[in-house]
CSV table of C-alpha atoms in Angstrom, one decimal:
chain,number,residue,atom,x,y,z
A,1333,TYR,CA,26.9,6.2,12.6
A,1334,GLU,CA,26.3,2.6,11.9
A,1335,ARG,CA,29.8,2.1,10.8
A,1336,ARG,CA,31.2,3.5,14.0
A,1337,TRP,CA,29.1,1.1,16.2
A,1338,ALA,CA,30.2,-1.7,14.0
A,1339,ALA,CA,34.0,-0.9,14.5
A,1340,ARG,CA,33.5,-0.6,18.0
A,1341,GLN,CA,32.4,-4.2,18.3
A,1342,ARG,CA,36.0,-5.1,17.1
A,1343,THR,CA,37.5,-3.8,20.3
A,1344,SER,CA,34.8,-4.0,22.8
A,1345,ASP,CA,32.5,-6.9,24.0
A,1346,ALA,CA,30.5,-4.8,26.3
A,1347,ARG,CA,26.8,-5.6,26.4
A,1348,GLU,CA,25.9,-1.9,26.1
A,1349,ASP,CA,27.8,-1.5,23.0
A,1350,ARG,CA,26.2,-4.3,21.4
A,1351,ILE,CA,22.7,-3.0,22.3
A,1352,GLY,CA,23.9,0.2,20.8
A,1353,TRP,CA,24.7,-1.3,17.5
A,1354,ALA,CA,21.6,-3.2,17.3
A,1355,GLU,CA,19.5,-0.1,18.1
A,1356,THR,CA,21.3,1.6,15.3
A,1357,LEU,CA,21.0,-1.1,12.9
A,1358,HIS,CA,17.2,-1.2,13.6
A,1359,SER,CA,16.9,2.8,13.1
A,1360,LEU,CA,18.8,2.2,9.7
A,1361,GLY,CA,16.8,-0.4,8.4
A,1362,MET,CA,13.5,1.5,9.2
A,1363,VAL,CA,14.9,4.5,7.1
A,1364,GLU,CA,15.8,2.2,4.4
A,1365,ASP,CA,12.3,0.5,4.5
A,1366,ARG,CA,10.8,3.9,4.1
A,1367,LEU,CA,12.9,4.5,1.1
A,1368,SER,CA,11.7,1.2,-0.5
A,1369,LEU,CA,15.3,-0.1,-0.4
A,1370,TRP,CA,13.9,-3.3,0.8
A,1371,GLU,CA,16.9,-5.6,0.4
A,1372,ASP,CA,19.1,-3.2,2.4
A,1373,ALA,CA,16.4,-3.0,4.9
A,1374,ILE,CA,16.0,-6.7,5.5
A,1375,THR,CA,19.8,-7.2,5.6
A,1376,HIS,CA,20.2,-4.5,8.6
A,1377,LEU,CA,17.0,-5.4,10.2
A,1378,ASP,CA,17.9,-9.1,10.4
A,1379,LEU,CA,21.5,-8.4,11.5
A,1380,ALA,CA,19.8,-6.0,14.3
A,1381,ARG,CA,17.7,-8.9,15.3
A,1382,GLN,CA,20.6,-11.3,15.5
A,1383,VAL,CA,22.8,-9.0,17.4
A,1384,ALA,CA,20.0,-8.2,20.0
A,1385,GLU,CA,19.2,-12.2,20.4
A,1386,GLU,CA,22.8,-12.9,20.9
A,1387,THR,CA,23.0,-10.1,23.6
A,1388,GLU,CA,19.8,-11.4,25.2
A,1389,ALA,CA,18.4,-7.9,24.8
A,1390,VAL,CA,15.1,-7.2,26.5
A,1391,PRO,CA,11.9,-8.0,24.9
A,1392,ARG,CA,11.0,-4.4,24.0
A,1393,LEU,CA,14.1,-4.3,21.6
A,1394,LEU,CA,13.8,-7.8,20.3
A,1395,GLY,CA,10.1,-7.2,19.4
A,1396,ASP,CA,11.0,-3.8,17.8
A,1397,CYS,CA,13.4,-5.7,15.5
A,1398,TYR,CA,11.2,-8.4,14.6
A,1399,ASP,CA,8.4,-6.0,13.9
A,1400,ALA,CA,10.4,-3.7,11.6
A,1401,LEU,CA,11.7,-6.5,9.9
A,1402,GLY,CA,8.3,-8.1,9.2
A,1403,GLU,CA,7.3,-4.6,7.7
A,1404,ALA,CA,10.2,-4.6,5.3
A,1405,GLN,CA,9.7,-8.4,4.3
A,1406,HIS,CA,5.8,-7.5,3.7
A,1407,HIS,CA,6.9,-4.5,1.6
A,1408,ALA,CA,9.1,-6.8,-0.3
A,1409,ALA,CA,6.3,-9.3,-1.1
A,1410,LEU,CA,8.0,-11.9,1.4
A,1411,LEU,CA,4.8,-13.0,2.8
A,1412,ASP,CA,5.8,-16.0,4.7
A,1413,GLU,CA,8.8,-14.6,6.3
A,1414,ALA,CA,6.9,-11.6,7.2
A,1415,GLU,CA,4.2,-13.7,8.9
A,1416,ALA,CA,7.1,-15.4,11.0
A,1417,SER,CA,8.5,-12.1,12.1
A,1418,PHE,CA,5.5,-10.5,13.1
A,1419,ARG,CA,4.5,-13.6,15.0
A,1420,GLN,CA,8.0,-13.4,16.9
A,1421,ALA,CA,7.3,-9.8,17.5
A,1422,ILE,CA,4.2,-10.6,19.0
A,1423,ALA,CA,5.5,-13.3,21.2
A,1424,GLN,CA,8.1,-10.8,22.5
A,1425,ARG,CA,5.7,-8.1,23.2
A,1426,GLU,CA,3.2,-10.3,25.0
A,1427,THR,CA,6.0,-10.8,27.7
A,1428,LEU,CA,6.3,-6.9,28.5
A,1429,PRO,CA,5.0,-5.6,31.7
A,1430,ASP,CA,1.4,-4.3,31.4
A,1431,GLU,CA,2.3,-0.7,31.3
A,1432,GLU,CA,4.6,-1.1,28.3
A,1433,ARG,CA,2.5,-3.7,26.2
A,1434,GLU,CA,0.3,-1.5,24.3
A,1435,PRO,CA,0.2,-0.2,21.7
A,1436,ARG,CA,3.3,-2.1,20.8
A,1437,LEU,CA,1.4,-5.5,20.7
A,1438,SER,CA,-1.6,-4.4,19.1
A,1439,SER,CA,0.5,-2.7,16.3
A,1440,SER,CA,2.3,-6.0,15.5
A,1441,ARG,CA,-1.1,-7.6,15.3
A,1442,ASP,CA,-2.7,-5.1,13.1
A,1443,LYS,CA,0.6,-5.7,10.6
A,1444,LEU,CA,-0.2,-9.5,10.8
A,1445,ALA,CA,-3.9,-8.8,10.2
A,1446,LEU,CA,-2.9,-6.5,7.1
A,1447,LEU,CA,-0.7,-9.4,5.8
A,1448,TYR,CA,-3.8,-11.6,6.1
A,1449,LEU,CA,-5.9,-9.3,4.2
A,1450,GLN,CA,-3.4,-9.2,1.2
A,1451,SER,CA,-3.4,-13.0,1.2
A,1452,GLY,CA,-7.2,-13.6,1.5
A,1453,ARG,CA,-7.3,-14.8,5.1
A,1454,TYR,CA,-10.4,-12.7,6.0
A,1455,ARG,CA,-11.5,-14.3,8.9
A,1456,GLU,CA,-8.2,-14.1,10.8
A,1457,CYS,CA,-7.9,-10.4,9.5
A,1458,GLY,CA,-11.3,-9.3,10.8
A,1459,ARG,CA,-11.0,-10.9,14.2
A,1460,ILE,CA,-7.8,-9.3,14.9
A,1461,LEU,CA,-8.7,-5.8,13.7
A,1462,HIS,CA,-11.9,-5.8,15.6
A,1463,GLU,CA,-10.0,-6.7,18.8
A,1464,THR,CA,-7.3,-4.2,18.4
A,1465,LEU,CA,-9.7,-1.2,17.7
A,1466,LYS,CA,-11.4,-2.2,21.1
A,1467,LEU,CA,-8.1,-1.6,22.9
A,1468,ALA,CA,-7.7,1.8,21.2
A,1469,GLY,CA,-9.8,3.4,23.7
A,1470,ASP,CA,-10.1,7.2,23.5
A,1471,ASP,CA,-6.7,7.4,21.4
A,1472,ASP,CA,-7.5,9.3,18.4
A,1473,ARG,CA,-4.4,8.3,16.5
A,1474,LEU,CA,-5.1,4.8,17.3
A,1475,ARG,CA,-8.7,5.0,16.5
A,1476,ALA,CA,-8.0,6.8,13.2
A,1477,GLN,CA,-5.5,4.1,12.1
A,1478,ARG,CA,-7.6,1.1,13.0
A,1479,HIS,CA,-10.9,2.3,11.7
A,1480,GLY,CA,-8.9,2.9,8.6
A,1481,TYR,CA,-7.7,-0.6,8.6
A,1482,LEU,CA,-11.1,-2.1,9.1
A,1483,GLY,CA,-12.4,0.3,6.2
A,1484,LYS,CA,-9.9,-1.5,3.9
A,1485,TYR,CA,-11.0,-4.9,5.3
A,1486,TYR,CA,-14.5,-4.2,4.6
A,1487,HIS,CA,-13.8,-2.7,1.2
A,1488,ALA,CA,-12.0,-6.1,0.2
A,1489,LEU,CA,-15.1,-8.0,1.3
A,1490,ARG,CA,-17.1,-5.7,-1.0
A,1491,SER,CA,-19.2,-4.4,2.1
A,1492,TYR,CA,-18.8,-0.9,0.9
A,1493,ALA,CA,-21.3,0.8,3.1
A,1494,VAL,CA,-19.7,-0.7,6.2
A,1495,ALA,CA,-16.3,0.4,4.8
A,1496,ARG,CA,-17.5,4.0,4.1
A,1497,ASP,CA,-18.6,4.0,7.8
A,1498,HIS,CA,-15.2,3.1,9.2
A,1499,PHE,CA,-13.4,5.6,7.0
A,1500,GLU,CA,-15.7,8.4,8.2
A,1501,GLN,CA,-14.9,7.5,11.7
A,1502,ALA,CA,-11.3,7.2,10.9
A,1503,ILE,CA,-11.3,10.7,9.3
A,1504,GLN,CA,-13.3,12.0,12.2
A,1505,ALA,CA,-10.5,10.9,14.6
A,1506,ALA,CA,-7.7,11.7,12.3
A,1507,ASP,CA,-8.5,15.4,11.7
A,1508,PRO,CA,-7.9,16.7,15.2
A,1509,VAL,CA,-4.6,15.0,15.9
A,1510,PHE,CA,-3.0,14.8,12.3
A,1511,GLY,CA,-4.6,17.7,10.3
A,1512,ARG,CA,-6.3,17.5,7.1
A,1513,ASN,CA,-3.1,17.9,5.2
A,1514,HIS,CA,-1.4,15.0,6.8
A,1515,PRO,CA,-0.6,12.1,4.6
A,1516,VAL,CA,-2.7,9.6,7.1
A,1517,THR,CA,-5.8,11.8,6.7
A,1518,ILE,CA,-5.2,12.5,2.8
A,1519,SER,CA,-5.1,8.6,2.4
A,1520,LEU,CA,-8.4,8.0,4.4
A,1521,ILE,CA,-10.1,10.7,2.5
A,1522,GLY,CA,-9.1,8.9,-0.7
A,1523,HIS,CA,-10.3,5.6,0.5
A,1524,LEU,CA,-13.5,7.3,1.7
A,1525,GLY,CA,-14.0,8.5,-1.8
A,1526,LEU,CA,-13.5,5.0,-3.3
A,1527,ALA,CA,-16.1,3.6,-1.1
A,1528,HIS,CA,-18.7,6.3,-2.1
A,1529,LEU,CA,-17.5,5.3,-5.9
A,1530,ARG,CA,-18.3,1.6,-5.6
A,1531,LEU,CA,-21.7,2.5,-3.9
A,1532,ALA,CA,-22.3,4.8,-6.9
A,1533,ALA,CA,-21.8,2.1,-9.4
A,1534,ARG,CA,-24.5,1.1,-11.5
A,1535,LYS,CA,-26.1,-2.5,-11.0
A,1536,ASP,CA,-25.0,-3.3,-14.9
A,1537,GLY,CA,-21.5,-2.4,-14.0
A,1538,LEU,CA,-21.5,0.0,-16.8
A,1539,GLY,CA,-20.5,3.4,-15.3
A,1540,VAL,CA,-22.0,5.3,-12.2
A,1541,ALA,CA,-25.5,6.4,-11.4
A,1542,GLN,CA,-24.4,10.1,-12.0
A,1543,GLY,CA,-26.1,12.7,-9.6
A,1544,ASN,CA,-26.7,10.6,-6.8
A,1545,GLU,CA,-25.4,11.3,-3.3
A,1546,ASP,CA,-22.7,8.5,-3.6
A,1547,HIS,CA,-21.5,9.8,-6.9
A,1548,LEU,CA,-21.3,13.4,-5.8
A,1549,LYS,CA,-19.4,12.5,-2.7
A,1550,ALA,CA,-17.2,10.2,-4.5
A,1551,ARG,CA,-16.1,13.2,-6.7
A,1552,LYS,CA,-15.8,15.3,-3.8
A,1553,TYR,CA,-13.5,13.2,-1.7
A,1554,LEU,CA,-11.3,11.7,-4.5
A,1555,GLY,CA,-10.8,15.3,-5.9
A,1556,GLU,CA,-10.0,16.4,-2.4
A,1557,ALA,CA,-7.5,13.7,-2.1
A,1558,VAL,CA,-5.6,14.6,-5.2
A,1559,ALA,CA,-5.8,18.6,-4.3
A,1560,LEU,CA,-4.1,17.7,-1.0
A,1561,ALA,CA,-1.5,15.1,-2.2
A,1562,GLU,CA,-0.4,17.7,-4.8
A,1563,LYS,CA,0.6,20.0,-1.8
A,1564,GLN,CA,2.7,17.2,-0.3
A,1565,PRO,CA,6.6,17.7,-0.2
A,1566,ALA,CA,8.6,16.0,-3.2
A,1567,SER,CA,9.5,12.6,-2.2
A,1568,GLN,CA,9.2,8.9,-3.3
A,1569,PRO,CA,6.4,7.9,-1.1
A,1570,ASN,CA,4.4,11.1,-1.7
A,1571,ALA,CA,4.8,10.8,-5.5
A,1572,VAL,CA,3.6,7.1,-5.3
A,1573,ALA,CA,0.4,8.3,-3.1
A,1574,LEU,CA,-0.3,11.2,-5.5
A,1575,ALA,CA,-0.2,8.8,-8.5
A,1576,THR,CA,-2.6,6.6,-6.5
A,1577,HIS,CA,-5.2,9.4,-6.0
A,1578,LEU,CA,-5.1,10.6,-9.7
A,1579,THR,CA,-5.6,7.0,-10.8
A,1580,ASN,CA,-8.6,6.8,-8.7
A,1581,PHE,CA,-10.1,10.1,-9.8
A,1582,ALA,CA,-9.3,9.4,-13.3
A,1583,LEU,CA,-11.1,5.9,-12.9
A,1584,LEU,CA,-14.1,7.7,-11.5
A,1585,ALA,CA,-13.8,10.1,-14.8
A,1586,LEU,CA,-14.0,6.9,-17.0
A,1587,LEU,CA,-17.2,5.6,-15.2
A,1588,GLU,CA,-18.6,9.2,-16.0
A,1589,GLU,CA,-17.5,8.8,-19.4
A,1590,ASN,CA,-15.6,12.0,-19.2
A,1591,PHE,CA,-12.8,10.5,-21.3
A,1592,GLY,CA,-10.9,13.8,-21.7
A,1593,GLU,CA,-10.6,14.3,-18.0
A,1594,ALA,CA,-9.5,10.7,-17.4
A,1595,LEU,CA,-7.0,10.8,-20.1
A,1596,ALA,CA,-5.5,14.0,-18.8
A,1597,THR,CA,-5.5,12.6,-15.1
A,1598,PHE,CA,-3.8,9.2,-16.2
A,1599,GLN,CA,-1.1,11.2,-18.1
A,1600,HIS,CA,-0.6,13.3,-15.1
A,1601,GLY,CA,0.0,10.4,-12.8
A,1602,LEU,CA,2.3,8.7,-15.3
A,1603,ASP,CA,4.5,11.9,-15.2
A,1604,VAL,CA,4.4,12.1,-11.6
A,1605,LEU,CA,5.4,8.5,-11.0
A,1606,GLY,CA,7.8,8.3,-14.1
A,1607,ASP,CA,9.7,11.4,-12.8
A,1608,ARG,CA,10.4,9.7,-9.5
A,1609,LEU,CA,10.7,6.0,-10.3
A,1610,GLY,CA,11.9,6.1,-13.9
A,1611,ALA,CA,10.1,5.3,-17.3
A,1612,ASN,CA,10.8,1.6,-16.9
A,1613,HIS,CA,9.6,0.9,-13.5
A,1614,PRO,CA,7.0,-2.0,-13.4
A,1615,ALA,CA,4.7,0.4,-11.1
A,1616,LEU,CA,3.7,2.3,-14.3
A,1617,GLY,CA,2.4,-0.7,-15.9
A,1618,PRO,CA,-1.3,-0.3,-14.7
A,1619,LEU,CA,-1.4,3.6,-15.7
A,1620,PHE,CA,-0.2,2.8,-19.1
A,1621,ASN,CA,-3.0,0.1,-19.2
A,1622,ASN,CA,-5.7,2.4,-18.2
A,1623,LEU,CA,-4.2,5.1,-20.7
A,1624,GLY,CA,-4.4,2.5,-23.5
A,1625,TYR,CA,-8.0,2.0,-22.5
A,1626,THR,CA,-9.0,5.5,-22.3
A,1627,HIS,CA,-7.4,6.3,-25.9
A,1628,GLN,CA,-9.3,3.4,-27.2
A,1629,ARG,CA,-12.5,4.7,-25.8
A,1630,LEU,CA,-11.7,8.0,-27.6
A,1631,GLY,CA,-11.1,6.1,-30.8
A,1632,ASP,CA,-7.4,6.9,-30.8
A,1633,PHE,CA,-6.4,3.4,-31.6
A,1634,ALA,CA,-2.8,4.1,-32.6
A,1635,ALA,CA,-2.2,5.9,-29.4
A,1636,ALA,CA,-4.1,3.0,-27.5
A,1637,ARG,CA,-1.6,0.5,-29.2
A,1638,THR,CA,1.3,2.4,-28.0
A,1639,ALA,CA,0.2,2.6,-24.4
A,1640,PHE,CA,-0.7,-1.2,-24.3
A,1641,GLU,CA,2.6,-2.1,-25.9
A,1642,GLN,CA,4.3,-0.1,-23.1
A,1643,ALA,CA,2.4,-1.9,-20.2
A,1644,HIS,CA,3.0,-5.2,-21.7
A,1645,THR,CA,6.5,-4.7,-22.0
A,1646,LEU,CA,6.8,-3.6,-18.4
A,1647,TYR,CA,4.7,-6.6,-17.1
A,1648,ARG,CA,6.6,-8.9,-19.2
A,1649,THR,CA,10.0,-8.0,-17.9
A,1650,SER,CA,8.7,-7.8,-14.2
A,1651,VAL,CA,6.6,-10.6,-13.7
A,1652,GLY,CA,7.1,-12.8,-16.7
A,1653,GLY,CA,4.9,-13.5,-19.8
A,1654,ARG,CA,2.6,-16.2,-18.1
A,1655,HIS,CA,1.6,-13.8,-15.4
A,1656,GLN,CA,-2.2,-12.8,-15.1
A,1657,ARG,CA,-1.5,-9.1,-15.6
A,1658,THR,CA,0.6,-9.7,-18.7
A,1659,VAL,CA,-2.1,-11.9,-20.2
A,1660,GLU,CA,-4.6,-9.4,-19.3
A,1661,VAL,CA,-2.6,-6.4,-21.0
A,1662,GLY,CA,-1.8,-8.8,-24.0
A,1663,LEU,CA,-5.6,-9.4,-24.6
A,1664,ASN,CA,-6.2,-5.7,-24.5
A,1665,LEU,CA,-3.7,-5.1,-27.2
A,1666,ALA,CA,-4.9,-7.8,-29.3
A,1667,ALA,CA,-8.5,-6.5,-29.0
A,1668,ASN,CA,-7.1,-3.2,-30.0
A,1669,HIS,CA,-5.4,-4.7,-33.1
A,1670,LEU,CA,-9.0,-6.0,-33.9
A,1671,LEU,CA,-10.3,-2.6,-33.7
A,1672,GLU,CA,-7.7,-1.2,-35.9
A,1673,GLY,CA,-8.5,-3.8,-38.5
A,1674,ASN,CA,-5.1,-5.5,-38.1
A,1675,GLU,CA,-5.2,-8.7,-39.9
A,1676,GLN,CA,-2.7,-10.4,-37.6
A,1677,ALA,CA,-5.3,-9.6,-34.7
A,1678,THR,CA,-6.4,-13.3,-34.5
A,1679,THR,CA,-2.8,-14.5,-33.9
A,1680,LEU,CA,-2.1,-12.0,-31.5
A,1681,VAL,CA,-5.4,-13.1,-29.4
A,1682,ARG,CA,-4.3,-16.8,-29.7
A,1683,GLU,CA,-0.8,-15.8,-28.2
A,1684,ALA,CA,-2.3,-13.8,-25.5
């Protein structure tokens, strides 16, 4: 469809044709972004933006192009470029008539705030998210989304009780409009479980205070998120979400010292993600590292070494030998060699 519009530009200079091409490029880029084809998405969305600007398109279309471009850039870890795109989207959407401005304008501001959250600009992030929540009014879709954002914000600040409250309000708003089986609701349930897990952590950092209310709710909600995610249709985004929920549940099992359950759950997450992304995808690195630690706690140092080596290789090839994650896994591998009684363990520690 996009190719037909592109071909039409060679024979027609009509403004409506160029607008149609920009809209099609915008839609194509959004689909590619959803499929994690970020290079293609950025190419098509930037072209959509150029065509819309050259045609002097209305602010609505220009704002949509900049907003989608910022999302793709954010997903591709191009944070400076994403910030610039979101600011342009906000500038365009601020010029819209009052009846068209919301929720488009606040949506772009939310995305900018989440970028700030990732880059540690917490004060700016929190200010925006509190402002946009006030504009949600009685719209349960927006309230679910924005309470969820604030939950993530307070979780990052380690204000877990406040994060829990926002996730509870988000789920209360999400259930009637999305349903319990919707990916948005499932994600919120998982985040609520994580907040309870942090609240259940022992003060010495060694495990959880088992049997208290937060521990029981952590197991309840993390388990529910896994069960609901298992029922989602097969797709790459759903596989990534399922692997995330499995990892969180396995971490709970580790803190409970249920090492057998943790091992089986981490392995399930690896299988789910590996089948969808391939055995050499860097996203498998954290799972291999967690798997190695679990084997280590079970006393199977040979299996732990294999898992740590796989994680180390994935990190080294994806982010380089000096990256913090590569170094951390290298230290885990060296420590495992010490536990195995390997005479070269000291050398490996120095290398790490």
